[in-house]
Amino acid sequence: EPEVTQTPSHQVTQMGQEVILRCVPISNHLYFYWYRQILGQKVEFLVSFYNNEISEKSEIFDDQFSVERPDGSNFTLKIRSTKLEDSAMYFCATALAPGNEQFFGPGTRLTVL
Amino acid sequence: GESVGLHLPTLSVQEGDNSIINCAYSNSASDYFIWYKQESGKGPQFIIDIRSNMDKRQGQRVTVLLNKTVKHLSLQIAATQPGDSAVYFCAENNNAGNMLTFGGGTRLMVKP
């Protein structure tokens, strides 16, 4: 069964450093999403992405965040200057179309020290 | 603001019993709802969905009920098994389908 994969599984970084989280979508999916989950809290939407453009973003997704699909396969989330409060699980999700089931990856645990 | 929320943070059931997990939503315009299961250290896993033109939908051992009058959603798990132990989230997909709004989660604990 096809699945979404994410790397790395765990990233530890110093405050102020840049991090890039990577996602490989299911091959025929065209809609991509990033969510985050702070420990013990609910999953929160960050951004949706289609046709090389952001479709929608939340208040969390400020100008420290960016997304791109640099090579037609990977879908990345960059945090330019990490803050302590960025520590969370970051989940990538992909879908065939909006309103269809979103398939989630296993997540990347980001720890900012 | 609009929100999707859960009534109970923790539900403990005996193996073999039926489980019911509840969710309330406040956006009466919502038209698509999904239940996700999240096991420790893993991403959310789709369980079942329902659109607002339906009241009930059944899957394998799971049933989702939608009551639009009181804006309430429930997930019923029949013959609960230890493998069902996880956190369950309801989520709302907005009309454009561009984002999921998750509820706070209910932890289901199955006692052998």
PDB file of C-alpha atoms in Angstrom:
ATOM      1  CA  GLU A   1       0.000   0.000   0.000  1.00  0.00           C
ATOM      2  CA  PRO A   2       1.430   3.405  -0.945  1.00  0.00           C
ATOM      3  CA  GLU A   3       2.359   5.646   1.933  1.00  0.00           C
ATOM      4  CA  VAL A   4       3.651   9.082   2.744  1.00  0.00           C
ATOM      5  CA  THR A   5       7.196   9.118   4.086  1.00  0.00           C
ATOM      6  CA  GLN A   6       8.964  11.810   6.067  1.00  0.00           C
ATOM      7  CA  THR A   7      12.581  12.498   6.954  1.00  0.00           C
ATOM      8  CA  PRO A   8      14.169  12.857   9.373  1.00  0.00           C
ATOM      9  CA  SER A   9      12.161  11.060  12.012  1.00  0.00           C
ATOM     10  CA  HIS A  10      13.733  13.237  14.705  1.00  0.00           C
ATOM     11  CA  GLN A  11      15.526  16.566  14.352  1.00  0.00           C
ATOM     12  CA  VAL A  12      17.269  18.335  17.201  1.00  0.00           C
ATOM     13  CA  THR A  13      18.380  21.912  16.584  1.00  0.00           C
ATOM     14  CA  GLN A  14      19.533  24.998  18.403  1.00  0.00           C
ATOM     15  CA  MET A  15      17.243  27.999  18.675  1.00  0.00           C
ATOM     16  CA  GLY A  16      17.753  30.345  15.754  1.00  0.00           C
ATOM     17  CA  GLN A  17      18.896  27.642  13.352  1.00  0.00           C
ATOM     18  CA  GLU A  18      17.165  26.756  10.096  1.00  0.00           C
ATOM     19  CA  VAL A  19      15.563  23.364   9.638  1.00  0.00           C
ATOM     20  CA  ILE A  20      14.131  21.647   6.593  1.00  0.00           C
ATOM     21  CA  LEU A  21      11.629  18.848   7.001  1.00  0.00           C
ATOM     22  CA  ARG A  22      11.059  16.564   4.044  1.00  0.00           C
ATOM     23  CA  CYS A  23       8.081  14.620   2.814  1.00  0.00           C
ATOM     24  CA  VAL A  24       7.658  12.233  -0.084  1.00  0.00           C
ATOM     25  CA  PRO A  25       3.997  12.201  -1.113  1.00  0.00           C
ATOM     26  CA  ILE A  26       2.076   9.278  -2.537  1.00  0.00           C
ATOM     27  CA  SER A  27       3.016   9.318  -6.207  1.00  0.00           C
ATOM     28  CA  ASN A  28      -0.257  10.371  -7.843  1.00  0.00           C
ATOM     29  CA  HIS A  29      -1.309  12.830  -5.157  1.00  0.00           C
ATOM     30  CA  LEU A  30      -1.389  16.499  -6.083  1.00  0.00           C
ATOM     31  CA  TYR A  31      -2.455  18.196  -2.855  1.00  0.00           C
ATOM     32  CA  PHE A  32      -0.030  18.537  -0.003  1.00  0.00           C
ATOM     33  CA  TYR A  33      -0.395  19.687   3.579  1.00  0.00           C
ATOM     34  CA  TRP A  34       1.672  20.328   6.670  1.00  0.00           C
ATOM     35  CA  TYR A  35       0.289  20.003  10.176  1.00  0.00           C
ATOM     36  CA  ARG A  36       1.932  20.193  13.557  1.00  0.00           C
ATOM     37  CA  GLN A  37       1.132  18.687  16.916  1.00  0.00           C
ATOM     38  CA  ILE A  38       2.635  20.068  20.099  1.00  0.00           C
ATOM     39  CA  LEU A  39       3.071  17.315  22.679  1.00  0.00           C
ATOM     40  CA  GLY A  40      -0.259  16.388  24.241  1.00  0.00           C
ATOM     41  CA  GLN A  41      -2.255  18.770  22.097  1.00  0.00           C
ATOM     42  CA  LYS A  42      -4.396  18.486  19.023  1.00  0.00           C
ATOM     43  CA  VAL A  43      -3.183  18.454  15.454  1.00  0.00           C
ATOM     44  CA  GLU A  44      -3.063  21.951  13.929  1.00  0.00           C
ATOM     45  CA  PHE A  45      -3.153  22.903  10.274  1.00  0.00           C
ATOM     46  CA  LEU A  46      -0.213  24.883   8.945  1.00  0.00           C
ATOM     47  CA  VAL A  47      -0.465  25.096   5.165  1.00  0.00           C
ATOM     48  CA  SER A  48      -1.892  23.518   2.034  1.00  0.00           C
ATOM     49  CA  PHE A  49      -0.088  23.457  -1.296  1.00  0.00           C
ATOM     50  CA  TYR A  50      -1.191  22.718  -4.837  1.00  0.00           C
ATOM     51  CA  ASN A  51       0.297  23.385  -8.254  1.00  0.00           C
ATOM     52  CA  ASN A  52       3.376  24.976  -6.704  1.00  0.00           C
ATOM     53  CA  GLU A  53       1.361  27.504  -4.782  1.00  0.00           C
ATOM     54  CA  ILE A  54       0.088  27.866  -1.240  1.00  0.00           C
ATOM     55  CA  SER A  55      -3.689  27.339  -1.239  1.00  0.00           C
ATOM     56  CA  GLU A  56      -4.332  28.199   2.362  1.00  0.00           C
ATOM     57  CA  LYS A  57      -2.309  28.855   5.490  1.00  0.00           C
ATOM     58  CA  SER A  58      -3.009  29.300   9.164  1.00  0.00           C
ATOM     59  CA  GLU A  59      -1.916  32.023  11.552  1.00  0.00           C
ATOM     60  CA  ILE A  60       0.868  29.731  12.745  1.00  0.00           C
ATOM     61  CA  PHE A  61       2.417  29.767   9.285  1.00  0.00           C
ATOM     62  CA  ASP A  62       4.164  33.134   9.544  1.00  0.00           C
ATOM     63  CA  ASP A  63       7.051  34.423   7.450  1.00  0.00           C
ATOM     64  CA  GLN A  64       9.475  32.156   9.281  1.00  0.00           C
ATOM     65  CA  PHE A  65       7.882  29.222   7.478  1.00  0.00           C
ATOM     66  CA  SER A  66       8.046  28.317   3.815  1.00  0.00           C
ATOM     67  CA  VAL A  67       7.146  25.342   1.672  1.00  0.00           C
ATOM     68  CA  GLU A  68       8.272  24.153  -1.705  1.00  0.00           C
ATOM     69  CA  ARG A  69       8.404  21.179  -3.987  1.00  0.00           C
ATOM     70  CA  PRO A  70      11.914  21.587  -5.329  1.00  0.00           C
ATOM     71  CA  ASP A  71      12.240  18.528  -7.522  1.00  0.00           C
ATOM     72  CA  GLY A  72       8.737  17.348  -8.272  1.00  0.00           C
ATOM     73  CA  SER A  73       8.872  14.629  -5.650  1.00  0.00           C
ATOM     74  CA  ASN A  74       9.898  15.962  -2.247  1.00  0.00           C
ATOM     75  CA  PHE A  75       7.667  18.438  -0.462  1.00  0.00           C
ATOM     76  CA  THR A  76       9.553  20.455   2.135  1.00  0.00           C
ATOM     77  CA  LEU A  77       8.780  22.650   5.107  1.00  0.00           C
ATOM     78  CA  LYS A  78      11.476  25.145   6.082  1.00  0.00           C
ATOM     79  CA  ILE A  79      11.623  27.029   9.341  1.00  0.00           C
ATOM     80  CA  ARG A  80      14.131  29.847   8.925  1.00  0.00           C
ATOM     81  CA  SER A  81      14.961  30.668  12.519  1.00  0.00           C
ATOM     82  CA  THR A  82      13.595  28.133  14.951  1.00  0.00           C
ATOM     83  CA  LYS A  83      12.106  29.105  18.282  1.00  0.00           C
ATOM     84  CA  LEU A  84      11.627  26.986  21.380  1.00  0.00           C
ATOM     85  CA  GLU A  85       7.880  26.932  20.748  1.00  0.00           C
ATOM     86  CA  ASP A  86       8.431  25.333  17.331  1.00  0.00           C
ATOM     87  CA  SER A  87       9.168  22.060  19.131  1.00  0.00           C
ATOM     88  CA  ALA A  88       6.453  19.676  17.970  1.00  0.00           C
ATOM     89  CA  MET A  89       5.635  16.748  15.705  1.00  0.00           C
ATOM     90  CA  TYR A  90       5.287  17.892  12.120  1.00  0.00           C
ATOM     91  CA  PHE A  91       3.068  15.806   9.871  1.00  0.00           C
ATOM     92  CA  CYS A  92       2.904  15.885   6.125  1.00  0.00           C
ATOM     93  CA  ALA A  93      -0.342  14.788   4.473  1.00  0.00           C
ATOM     94  CA  THR A  94      -1.258  14.300   0.835  1.00  0.00           C
ATOM     95  CA  ALA A  95      -4.471  13.812  -1.105  1.00  0.00           C
ATOM     96  CA  LEU A  96      -5.663  13.133  -4.627  1.00  0.00           C
ATOM     97  CA  ALA A  97      -7.991  16.116  -4.517  1.00  0.00           C
ATOM     98  CA  PRO A  98      -9.370  18.601  -1.981  1.00  0.00           C
ATOM     99  CA  GLY A  99     -12.149  17.030   0.035  1.00  0.00           C
ATOM    100  CA  ASN A 100     -10.627  13.558  -0.420  1.00  0.00           C
ATOM    101  CA  GLU A 101      -9.012  11.506   2.296  1.00  0.00           C
ATOM    102  CA  GLN A 102      -5.726  12.952   3.457  1.00  0.00           C
ATOM    103  CA  PHE A 103      -3.006  10.394   4.055  1.00  0.00           C
ATOM    104  CA  PHE A 104      -0.599  11.296   6.830  1.00  0.00           C
ATOM    105  CA  GLY A 105       3.081  10.516   7.113  1.00  0.00           C
ATOM    106  CA  PRO A 106       4.669   9.216  10.321  1.00  0.00           C
ATOM    107  CA  GLY A 107       5.854  12.683  11.315  1.00  0.00           C
ATOM    108  CA  THR A 108       9.104  14.405  12.186  1.00  0.00           C
ATOM    109  CA  ARG A 109       9.734  15.205  15.817  1.00  0.00           C
ATOM    110  CA  LEU A 110      11.414  18.613  16.003  1.00  0.00           C
ATOM    111  CA  THR A 111      13.163  19.526  19.228  1.00  0.00           C
ATOM    112  CA  VAL A 112      14.461  23.079  19.553  1.00  0.00           C
ATOM    113  CA  LEU A 113      16.966  23.621  22.365  1.00  0.00           C
TER     114      LEU A 113
ATOM    115  CA  GLY B   1     -14.689  31.189  16.542  1.00  0.00           C
ATOM    116  CA  GLU B   2     -15.612  27.982  14.757  1.00  0.00           C
ATOM    117  CA  SER B   3     -14.286  24.850  16.341  1.00  0.00           C
ATOM    118  CA  VAL B   4     -14.436  21.105  16.447  1.00  0.00           C
ATOM    119  CA  GLY B   5     -14.181  19.652  19.926  1.00  0.00           C
ATOM    120  CA  LEU B   6     -14.440  16.464  21.964  1.00  0.00           C
ATOM    121  CA  HIS B   7     -16.404  15.804  25.137  1.00  0.00           C
ATOM    122  CA  LEU B   8     -14.230  13.241  26.951  1.00  0.00           C
ATOM    123  CA  PRO B   9     -10.447  13.255  27.156  1.00  0.00           C
ATOM    124  CA  THR B  10     -10.160   9.589  28.261  1.00  0.00           C
ATOM    125  CA  LEU B  11     -12.387   6.564  27.763  1.00  0.00           C
ATOM    126  CA  SER B  12     -11.614   3.235  29.386  1.00  0.00           C
ATOM    127  CA  VAL B  13     -13.478   0.125  28.207  1.00  0.00           C
ATOM    128  CA  GLN B  14     -13.283  -3.594  28.724  1.00  0.00           C
ATOM    129  CA  GLU B  15     -12.083  -5.713  25.837  1.00  0.00           C
ATOM    130  CA  GLY B  16     -15.084  -6.934  23.877  1.00  0.00           C
ATOM    131  CA  ASP B  17     -17.337  -4.079  24.893  1.00  0.00           C
ATOM    132  CA  ASN B  18     -18.520  -1.414  22.504  1.00  0.00           C
ATOM    133  CA  SER B  19     -16.934   2.054  22.608  1.00  0.00           C
ATOM    134  CA  ILE B  20     -18.544   5.366  21.799  1.00  0.00           C
ATOM    135  CA  ILE B  21     -16.442   8.474  21.268  1.00  0.00           C
ATOM    136  CA  ASN B  22     -18.207  11.800  20.874  1.00  0.00           C
ATOM    137  CA  CYS B  23     -17.425  15.061  19.130  1.00  0.00           C
ATOM    138  CA  ALA B  24     -19.200  18.397  18.902  1.00  0.00           C
ATOM    139  CA  TYR B  25     -18.749  20.904  16.141  1.00  0.00           C
ATOM    140  CA  SER B  26     -19.877  24.493  15.977  1.00  0.00           C
ATOM    141  CA  ASN B  27     -19.771  25.325  12.263  1.00  0.00           C
ATOM    142  CA  SER B  28     -23.193  24.465  10.907  1.00  0.00           C
ATOM    143  CA  ALA B  29     -21.841  24.907   7.377  1.00  0.00           C
ATOM    144  CA  SER B  30     -19.429  21.986   7.791  1.00  0.00           C
ATOM    145  CA  ASP B  31     -20.168  19.267   5.275  1.00  0.00           C
ATOM    146  CA  TYR B  32     -17.494  16.622   5.700  1.00  0.00           C
ATOM    147  CA  PHE B  33     -16.216  14.932   8.842  1.00  0.00           C
ATOM    148  CA  ILE B  34     -13.495  12.402   9.432  1.00  0.00           C
ATOM    149  CA  TRP B  35     -12.408  10.238  12.328  1.00  0.00           C
ATOM    150  CA  TYR B  36      -8.708   9.594  12.728  1.00  0.00           C
ATOM    151  CA  LYS B  37      -6.877   7.171  15.007  1.00  0.00           C
ATOM    152  CA  GLN B  38      -3.455   8.083  16.299  1.00  0.00           C
ATOM    153  CA  GLU B  39      -1.235   5.529  17.967  1.00  0.00           C
ATOM    154  CA  SER B  40       1.740   6.601  20.011  1.00  0.00           C
ATOM    155  CA  GLY B  41       4.544   7.971  17.851  1.00  0.00           C
ATOM    156  CA  LYS B  42       2.586   7.693  14.619  1.00  0.00           C
ATOM    157  CA  GLY B  43       0.660   9.986  12.332  1.00  0.00           C
ATOM    158  CA  PRO B  44      -3.141  10.144  12.227  1.00  0.00           C
ATOM    159  CA  GLN B  45      -4.703   7.176  10.462  1.00  0.00           C
ATOM    160  CA  PHE B  46      -7.998   7.525   8.618  1.00  0.00           C
ATOM    161  CA  ILE B  47     -10.795   5.422  10.094  1.00  0.00           C
ATOM    162  CA  ILE B  48     -14.034   6.553   8.540  1.00  0.00           C
ATOM    163  CA  ASP B  49     -15.660   9.648   7.107  1.00  0.00           C
ATOM    164  CA  ILE B  50     -19.146  10.979   6.591  1.00  0.00           C
ATOM    165  CA  ARG B  51     -20.656  13.758   4.538  1.00  0.00           C
ATOM    166  CA  SER B  52     -23.408  16.000   5.767  1.00  0.00           C
ATOM    167  CA  ASN B  53     -26.020  14.444   3.485  1.00  0.00           C
ATOM    168  CA  MET B  54     -25.804  11.246   5.557  1.00  0.00           C
ATOM    169  CA  ASP B  55     -26.734  10.412   9.160  1.00  0.00           C
ATOM    170  CA  LYS B  56     -24.869   7.156   9.499  1.00  0.00           C
ATOM    171  CA  ARG B  57     -22.041   5.316   7.855  1.00  0.00           C
ATOM    172  CA  GLN B  58     -20.663   1.906   8.694  1.00  0.00           C
ATOM    173  CA  GLY B  59     -17.279   0.362   8.211  1.00  0.00           C
ATOM    174  CA  GLN B  60     -15.622  -2.713   9.574  1.00  0.00           C
ATOM    175  CA  ARG B  61     -16.465  -2.683  13.311  1.00  0.00           C
ATOM    176  CA  VAL B  62     -16.877   1.105  13.192  1.00  0.00           C
ATOM    177  CA  THR B  63     -19.910   3.291  12.716  1.00  0.00           C
ATOM    178  CA  VAL B  64     -20.051   7.065  12.502  1.00  0.00           C
ATOM    179  CA  LEU B  65     -23.240   8.901  13.374  1.00  0.00           C
ATOM    180  CA  LEU B  66     -23.914  12.496  12.447  1.00  0.00           C
ATOM    181  CA  ASN B  67     -26.616  14.574  14.106  1.00  0.00           C
ATOM    182  CA  LYS B  68     -26.750  17.876  12.290  1.00  0.00           C
ATOM    183  CA  THR B  69     -29.539  19.212  14.495  1.00  0.00           C
ATOM    184  CA  VAL B  70     -27.293  19.311  17.546  1.00  0.00           C
ATOM    185  CA  LYS B  71     -24.013  19.392  15.612  1.00  0.00           C
ATOM    186  CA  HIS B  72     -22.780  16.169  17.095  1.00  0.00           C
ATOM    187  CA  LEU B  73     -20.635  13.397  15.691  1.00  0.00           C
ATOM    188  CA  SER B  74     -19.893  10.024  17.249  1.00  0.00           C
ATOM    189  CA  LEU B  75     -17.669   7.064  16.532  1.00  0.00           C
ATOM    190  CA  GLN B  76     -18.834   3.647  17.635  1.00  0.00           C
ATOM    191  CA  ILE B  77     -16.370   0.777  17.803  1.00  0.00           C
ATOM    192  CA  ALA B  78     -17.890  -2.678  18.161  1.00  0.00           C
ATOM    193  CA  ALA B  79     -16.195  -5.416  20.180  1.00  0.00           C
ATOM    194  CA  THR B  80     -13.297  -3.184  21.190  1.00  0.00           C
ATOM    195  CA  GLN B  81      -9.895  -4.857  21.034  1.00  0.00           C
ATOM    196  CA  PRO B  82      -6.550  -3.994  22.667  1.00  0.00           C
ATOM    197  CA  GLY B  83      -5.318  -2.837  19.272  1.00  0.00           C
ATOM    198  CA  ASP B  84      -7.974  -0.137  19.319  1.00  0.00           C
ATOM    199  CA  SER B  85      -6.162   1.625  22.147  1.00  0.00           C
ATOM    200  CA  ALA B  86      -5.148   5.004  20.758  1.00  0.00           C
ATOM    201  CA  VAL B  87      -6.158   8.655  20.646  1.00  0.00           C
ATOM    202  CA  TYR B  88      -9.125   9.341  18.404  1.00  0.00           C
ATOM    203  CA  PHE B  89      -9.638  12.686  16.724  1.00  0.00           C
ATOM    204  CA  CYS B  90     -12.605  14.004  14.850  1.00  0.00           C
ATOM    205  CA  ALA B  91     -11.793  16.455  12.093  1.00  0.00           C
ATOM    206  CA  GLU B  92     -13.730  18.782   9.897  1.00  0.00           C
ATOM    207  CA  ASN B  93     -12.802  19.344   6.293  1.00  0.00           C
ATOM    208  CA  ASN B  94     -13.800  22.819   5.203  1.00  0.00           C
ATOM    209  CA  ASN B  95     -15.823  23.417   2.098  1.00  0.00           C
ATOM    210  CA  ALA B  96     -12.834  23.959  -0.145  1.00  0.00           C
ATOM    211  CA  GLY B  97     -11.117  20.896   1.254  1.00  0.00           C
ATOM    212  CA  ASN B  98      -7.927  22.814   1.848  1.00  0.00           C
ATOM    213  CA  MET B  99      -7.499  22.100   5.519  1.00  0.00           C
ATOM    214  CA  LEU B 100      -8.551  19.815   8.315  1.00  0.00           C
ATOM    215  CA  THR B 101      -9.638  21.267  11.646  1.00  0.00           C
ATOM    216  CA  PHE B 102      -9.042  18.719  14.379  1.00  0.00           C
ATOM    217  CA  GLY B 103     -10.750  18.316  17.706  1.00  0.00           C
ATOM    218  CA  GLY B 104      -8.843  17.885  20.941  1.00  0.00           C
ATOM    219  CA  GLY B 105      -8.724  14.066  20.936  1.00  0.00           C
ATOM    220  CA  THR B 106     -10.040  11.267  23.155  1.00  0.00           C
ATOM    221  CA  ARG B 107      -7.740   8.612  24.508  1.00  0.00           C
ATOM    222  CA  LEU B 108      -9.302   5.153  24.334  1.00  0.00           C
ATOM    223  CA  MET B 109      -7.864   2.600  26.741  1.00  0.00           C
ATOM    224  CA  VAL B 110      -8.914  -1.026  26.355  1.00  0.00           C
ATOM    225  CA  LYS B 111      -8.587  -3.221  29.412  1.00  0.00           C
ATOM    226  CA  PRO B 112      -7.956  -6.947  28.805  1.00  0.00           C
TER     227      PRO B 112
END
